mmCIF file of C-alpha atoms and ligand atoms in Angstrom:
data_model
loop_
_atom_site.group_PDB
_atom_site.id
_atom_site.type_symbol
_atom_site.label_atom_id
_atom_site.label_comp_id
_atom_site.label_asym_id
_atom_site.label_seq_id
_atom_site.Cartn_x
_atom_site.Cartn_y
_atom_site.Cartn_z
ATOM 1 C CA MET A 1 12.144 14.332 2.598
ATOM 2 C CA THR A 2 10.697 14.775 5.441
ATOM 3 C CA GLN A 3 9.683 11.725 7.693
ATOM 4 C CA THR A 4 8.046 10.836 10.795
ATOM 5 C CA GLN A 5 9.836 9.598 14.045
ATOM 6 C CA LYS A 6 7.550 6.466 13.637
ATOM 7 C CA PRO A 7 7.956 3.843 11.106
ATOM 8 C CA LEU A 8 5.490 4.372 8.366
ATOM 9 C CA GLY A 9 2.992 1.984 8.915
ATOM 10 C CA LEU A 10 2.003 -0.550 5.221
ATOM 11 C CA ALA A 11 -1.208 -2.356 4.374
ATOM 12 C CA SER A 12 -2.434 -4.214 1.249
ATOM 13 C CA ASP A 13 -4.565 -6.814 0.351
ATOM 14 C CA HIS A 14 -3.385 -9.205 -2.570
ATOM 15 C CA ALA A 15 -4.279 -6.808 -5.661
ATOM 16 C CA GLY A 16 -1.711 -4.661 -3.371
ATOM 17 C CA PHE A 17 0.492 -6.639 -2.291
ATOM 18 C CA GLU A 18 2.954 -6.254 -5.579
ATOM 19 C CA LEU A 19 3.020 -2.641 -5.381
ATOM 20 C CA LYS A 20 3.163 -2.465 -1.433
ATOM 21 C CA GLN A 21 6.720 -4.559 -2.344
ATOM 22 C CA PHE A 22 7.516 -1.570 -4.521
ATOM 23 C CA VAL A 23 6.940 0.728 -1.872
ATOM 24 C CA LYS A 24 9.037 -1.053 0.461
ATOM 25 C CA THR A 25 11.619 -0.546 -2.183
ATOM 26 C CA TYR A 26 11.502 2.730 -2.475
ATOM 27 C CA LEU A 27 11.463 3.059 1.736
ATOM 28 C CA ASP A 28 14.809 0.852 1.753
ATOM 29 C CA GLN A 29 16.367 2.929 -0.875
ATOM 30 C CA HIS A 30 15.183 6.500 1.027
ATOM 31 C CA ALA A 31 16.494 4.389 4.014
ATOM 32 C CA ILE A 32 12.719 5.406 5.601
ATOM 33 C CA PRO A 33 11.403 2.925 8.293
ATOM 34 C CA TYR A 34 7.955 0.747 8.157
ATOM 35 C CA LYS A 35 5.882 -1.948 9.583
ATOM 36 C CA ASP A 36 3.338 -3.624 7.681
ATOM 37 C CA TYR A 37 0.629 -5.068 8.320
ATOM 38 C CA GLY A 38 0.249 -7.503 5.754
ATOM 39 C CA THR A 39 -0.790 -9.150 3.806
ATOM 40 C CA LEU A 40 2.389 -11.062 2.974
ATOM 41 C CA SER A 41 1.776 -12.632 -0.424
ATOM 42 C CA THR A 42 -0.932 -12.612 -3.239
ATOM 43 C CA ASP A 43 -2.894 -14.974 -2.133
ATOM 44 C CA SER A 44 -6.275 -13.598 -1.779
ATOM 45 C CA CYS A 45 -7.438 -12.570 1.041
ATOM 46 C CA ASP A 46 -10.015 -9.750 2.369
ATOM 47 C CA TYR A 47 -8.803 -5.703 2.885
ATOM 48 C CA PRO A 48 -10.606 -4.808 5.507
ATOM 49 C CA ASP A 49 -8.609 -7.024 7.572
ATOM 50 C CA TYR A 50 -5.373 -4.921 6.935
ATOM 51 C CA ALA A 51 -6.749 -1.699 6.728
ATOM 52 C CA HIS A 52 -8.123 -2.434 10.823
ATOM 53 C CA ALA A 53 -4.793 -3.531 11.505
ATOM 54 C CA LEU A 54 -2.751 -0.677 10.125
ATOM 55 C CA ALA A 55 -5.629 1.566 11.545
ATOM 56 C CA ARG A 56 -5.400 0.260 15.142
ATOM 57 C CA GLY A 57 -1.287 0.891 14.598
ATOM 58 C CA ILE A 58 -2.241 4.461 14.304
ATOM 59 C CA GLU A 59 -4.607 4.611 16.925
ATOM 60 C CA SER A 60 -2.048 3.355 19.405
ATOM 61 C CA GLY A 61 0.759 5.400 18.153
ATOM 62 C CA GLU A 62 3.338 2.810 17.310
ATOM 63 C CA VAL A 63 2.878 4.683 13.423
ATOM 64 C CA GLU A 64 1.728 7.554 12.327
ATOM 65 C CA LYS A 65 1.028 7.324 8.982
ATOM 66 C CA GLY A 66 0.990 5.223 6.243
ATOM 67 C CA ILE A 67 0.095 3.878 2.905
ATOM 68 C CA ALA A 68 -3.177 1.561 2.109
ATOM 69 C CA ILE A 69 -3.474 0.062 -1.256
ATOM 70 C CA CYS A 70 -6.021 -1.769 -2.146
ATOM 71 C CA GLY A 71 -7.114 -3.007 -6.697
ATOM 72 C CA THR A 72 -9.243 0.530 -6.646
ATOM 73 C CA GLY A 73 -8.224 2.138 -3.521
ATOM 74 C CA GLU A 74 -11.445 2.204 -2.883
ATOM 75 C CA GLY A 75 -12.443 -0.277 -0.585
ATOM 76 C CA ILE A 76 -9.531 0.195 1.869
ATOM 77 C CA SER A 77 -10.279 3.451 1.967
ATOM 78 C CA MET A 78 -13.468 3.131 3.447
ATOM 79 C CA THR A 79 -12.364 0.847 5.918
ATOM 80 C CA LEU A 80 -9.918 2.806 7.006
ATOM 81 C CA ASN A 81 -11.896 6.160 7.181
ATOM 82 C CA LYS A 82 -14.507 4.732 9.664
ATOM 83 C CA HIS A 83 -11.677 4.702 11.992
ATOM 84 C CA ALA A 84 -11.607 8.401 13.985
ATOM 85 C CA ALA A 85 -8.302 8.674 14.433
ATOM 86 C CA VAL A 86 -7.216 7.991 10.233
ATOM 87 C CA ARG A 87 -7.755 10.548 7.689
ATOM 88 C CA ALA A 88 -6.942 8.394 4.381
ATOM 89 C CA ALA A 89 -6.608 9.645 0.997
ATOM 90 C CA LEU A 90 -6.767 8.282 -2.713
ATOM 91 C CA CYS A 91 -4.690 9.504 -4.427
ATOM 92 C CA TRP A 92 -3.497 9.223 -8.346
ATOM 93 C CA ILE A 93 -1.976 12.099 -8.871
ATOM 94 C CA PRO A 94 1.004 14.010 -7.156
ATOM 95 C CA GLU A 95 -0.932 17.172 -7.266
ATOM 96 C CA ILE A 96 -3.523 15.218 -5.342
ATOM 97 C CA ALA A 97 -0.965 14.602 -2.405
ATOM 98 C CA LYS A 98 0.096 17.630 -2.072
ATOM 99 C CA MET A 99 -3.330 19.177 -1.482
ATOM 100 C CA THR A 100 -4.510 15.976 0.793
ATOM 101 C CA ARG A 101 -1.484 16.672 2.998
ATOM 102 C CA LEU A 102 -1.852 20.591 2.939
ATOM 103 C CA HIS A 103 -5.403 20.759 3.421
ATOM 104 C CA ASN A 104 -6.282 17.586 4.956
ATOM 105 C CA ASP A 105 -3.606 16.851 7.004
ATOM 106 C CA ALA A 106 -4.318 13.201 5.470
ATOM 107 C CA ASN A 107 -2.181 10.580 7.645
ATOM 108 C CA VAL A 108 -2.744 7.626 5.087
ATOM 109 C CA LEU A 109 -1.397 7.417 1.236
ATOM 110 C CA VAL A 110 -4.502 5.242 -0.424
ATOM 111 C CA LEU A 111 -2.969 3.553 -3.676
ATOM 112 C CA ALA A 112 -4.630 2.187 -6.658
ATOM 113 C CA GLY A 113 -2.683 -1.228 -7.136
ATOM 114 C CA ARG A 114 -3.879 -2.568 -10.186
ATOM 115 C CA TYR A 115 -4.375 1.023 -12.213
ATOM 116 C CA THR A 116 -0.839 2.661 -10.356
ATOM 117 C CA THR A 117 2.280 2.082 -11.658
ATOM 118 C CA PRO A 118 5.238 2.338 -9.559
ATOM 119 C CA THR A 119 6.666 4.986 -11.734
ATOM 120 C CA LEU A 120 3.437 7.210 -10.972
ATOM 121 C CA ALA A 121 3.040 5.838 -7.428
ATOM 122 C CA GLU A 122 7.012 7.060 -6.316
ATOM 123 C CA PRO A 123 6.043 10.959 -7.263
ATOM 124 C CA ILE A 124 2.763 10.570 -5.917
ATOM 125 C CA ILE A 125 4.943 9.079 -2.220
ATOM 126 C CA GLU A 126 7.339 11.616 -2.466
ATOM 127 C CA THR A 127 5.028 14.363 -2.403
ATOM 128 C CA PHE A 128 2.977 13.093 0.241
ATOM 129 C CA LEU A 129 5.768 12.282 2.734
ATOM 130 C CA SER A 130 7.326 15.623 2.126
ATOM 131 C CA THR A 131 4.579 18.110 2.054
ATOM 132 C CA PRO A 132 3.707 19.490 5.523
ATOM 133 C CA PHE A 133 0.109 19.975 6.769
ATOM 134 C CA GLU A 134 -0.611 23.530 6.270
ATOM 135 C CA GLY A 135 -2.635 23.962 9.611
ATOM 136 C CA GLY A 136 -5.032 27.853 10.429
ATOM 137 C CA ARG A 137 -8.101 27.245 8.745
ATOM 138 C CA HIS A 138 -7.171 23.928 7.729
ATOM 139 C CA GLN A 139 -7.011 22.622 11.362
ATOM 140 C CA ARG A 140 -10.635 23.851 12.216
ATOM 141 C CA ARG A 141 -11.937 21.732 9.294
ATOM 142 C CA ILE A 142 -10.680 18.723 9.684
ATOM 143 C CA GLU A 143 -12.169 18.373 13.208
ATOM 144 C CA LYS A 144 -15.295 19.219 12.137
ATOM 145 C CA MET A 145 -14.862 15.458 10.200
ATOM 146 C CA SER A 146 -15.472 12.650 13.382
ATOM 147 C CA LEU A 147 -19.622 12.647 13.947
ATOM 148 C CA LYS A 148 -18.601 11.443 18.311
HETATM 149 C C1 RB5 B 201 -10.024 -7.185 -4.941
HETATM 150 O O1 RB5 B 201 -10.560 -8.282 -6.269
HETATM 151 C C2 RB5 B 201 -11.027 -6.243 -5.057
HETATM 152 O O2 RB5 B 201 -12.109 -6.002 -4.870
HETATM 153 C C3 RB5 B 201 -10.262 -5.248 -3.509
HETATM 154 O O3 RB5 B 201 -8.740 -4.972 -3.951
HETATM 155 C C4 RB5 B 201 -10.192 -3.539 -3.871
HETATM 156 O O4 RB5 B 201 -9.629 -3.126 -4.660
HETATM 157 C C5 RB5 B 201 -12.010 -3.119 -3.569
HETATM 158 O O5 RB5 B 201 -12.321 -1.733 -3.455
#
């Protein structure tokens, strides 16, 4: 498995907390270091608070990649993608995780905590972490994403 030198950043709201706990177990089993930007319980909270914390971790260089989870994966994706340095991709099957690494150089994998089981999440995570960016014409395309 290819892994970044830096820890993987994790973020979720209450609806993603349980799947994030599974993700942490998976990362521990594979000796992949991580930094958890919260939330730290199932108490109701606001996903943008944790999405922004993870995005700031990417912007500062504290982490290079991340995994983010809310109930549907949608709100946390929308928030993360407000940050120019973030390319967050909501993935529900391994093939999407593979293609978004190959073509989009996605740096945050987003999962839907209420709809993605740990059994399904595991191959999605494994694929996301082990698939390199293809570069070439795709580099030109991702450079056209930012409005700045
Ligand atoms: C929380 O109830 C839910 O709205 C949130 O986890 C997420 O699905 C929003 O997009």
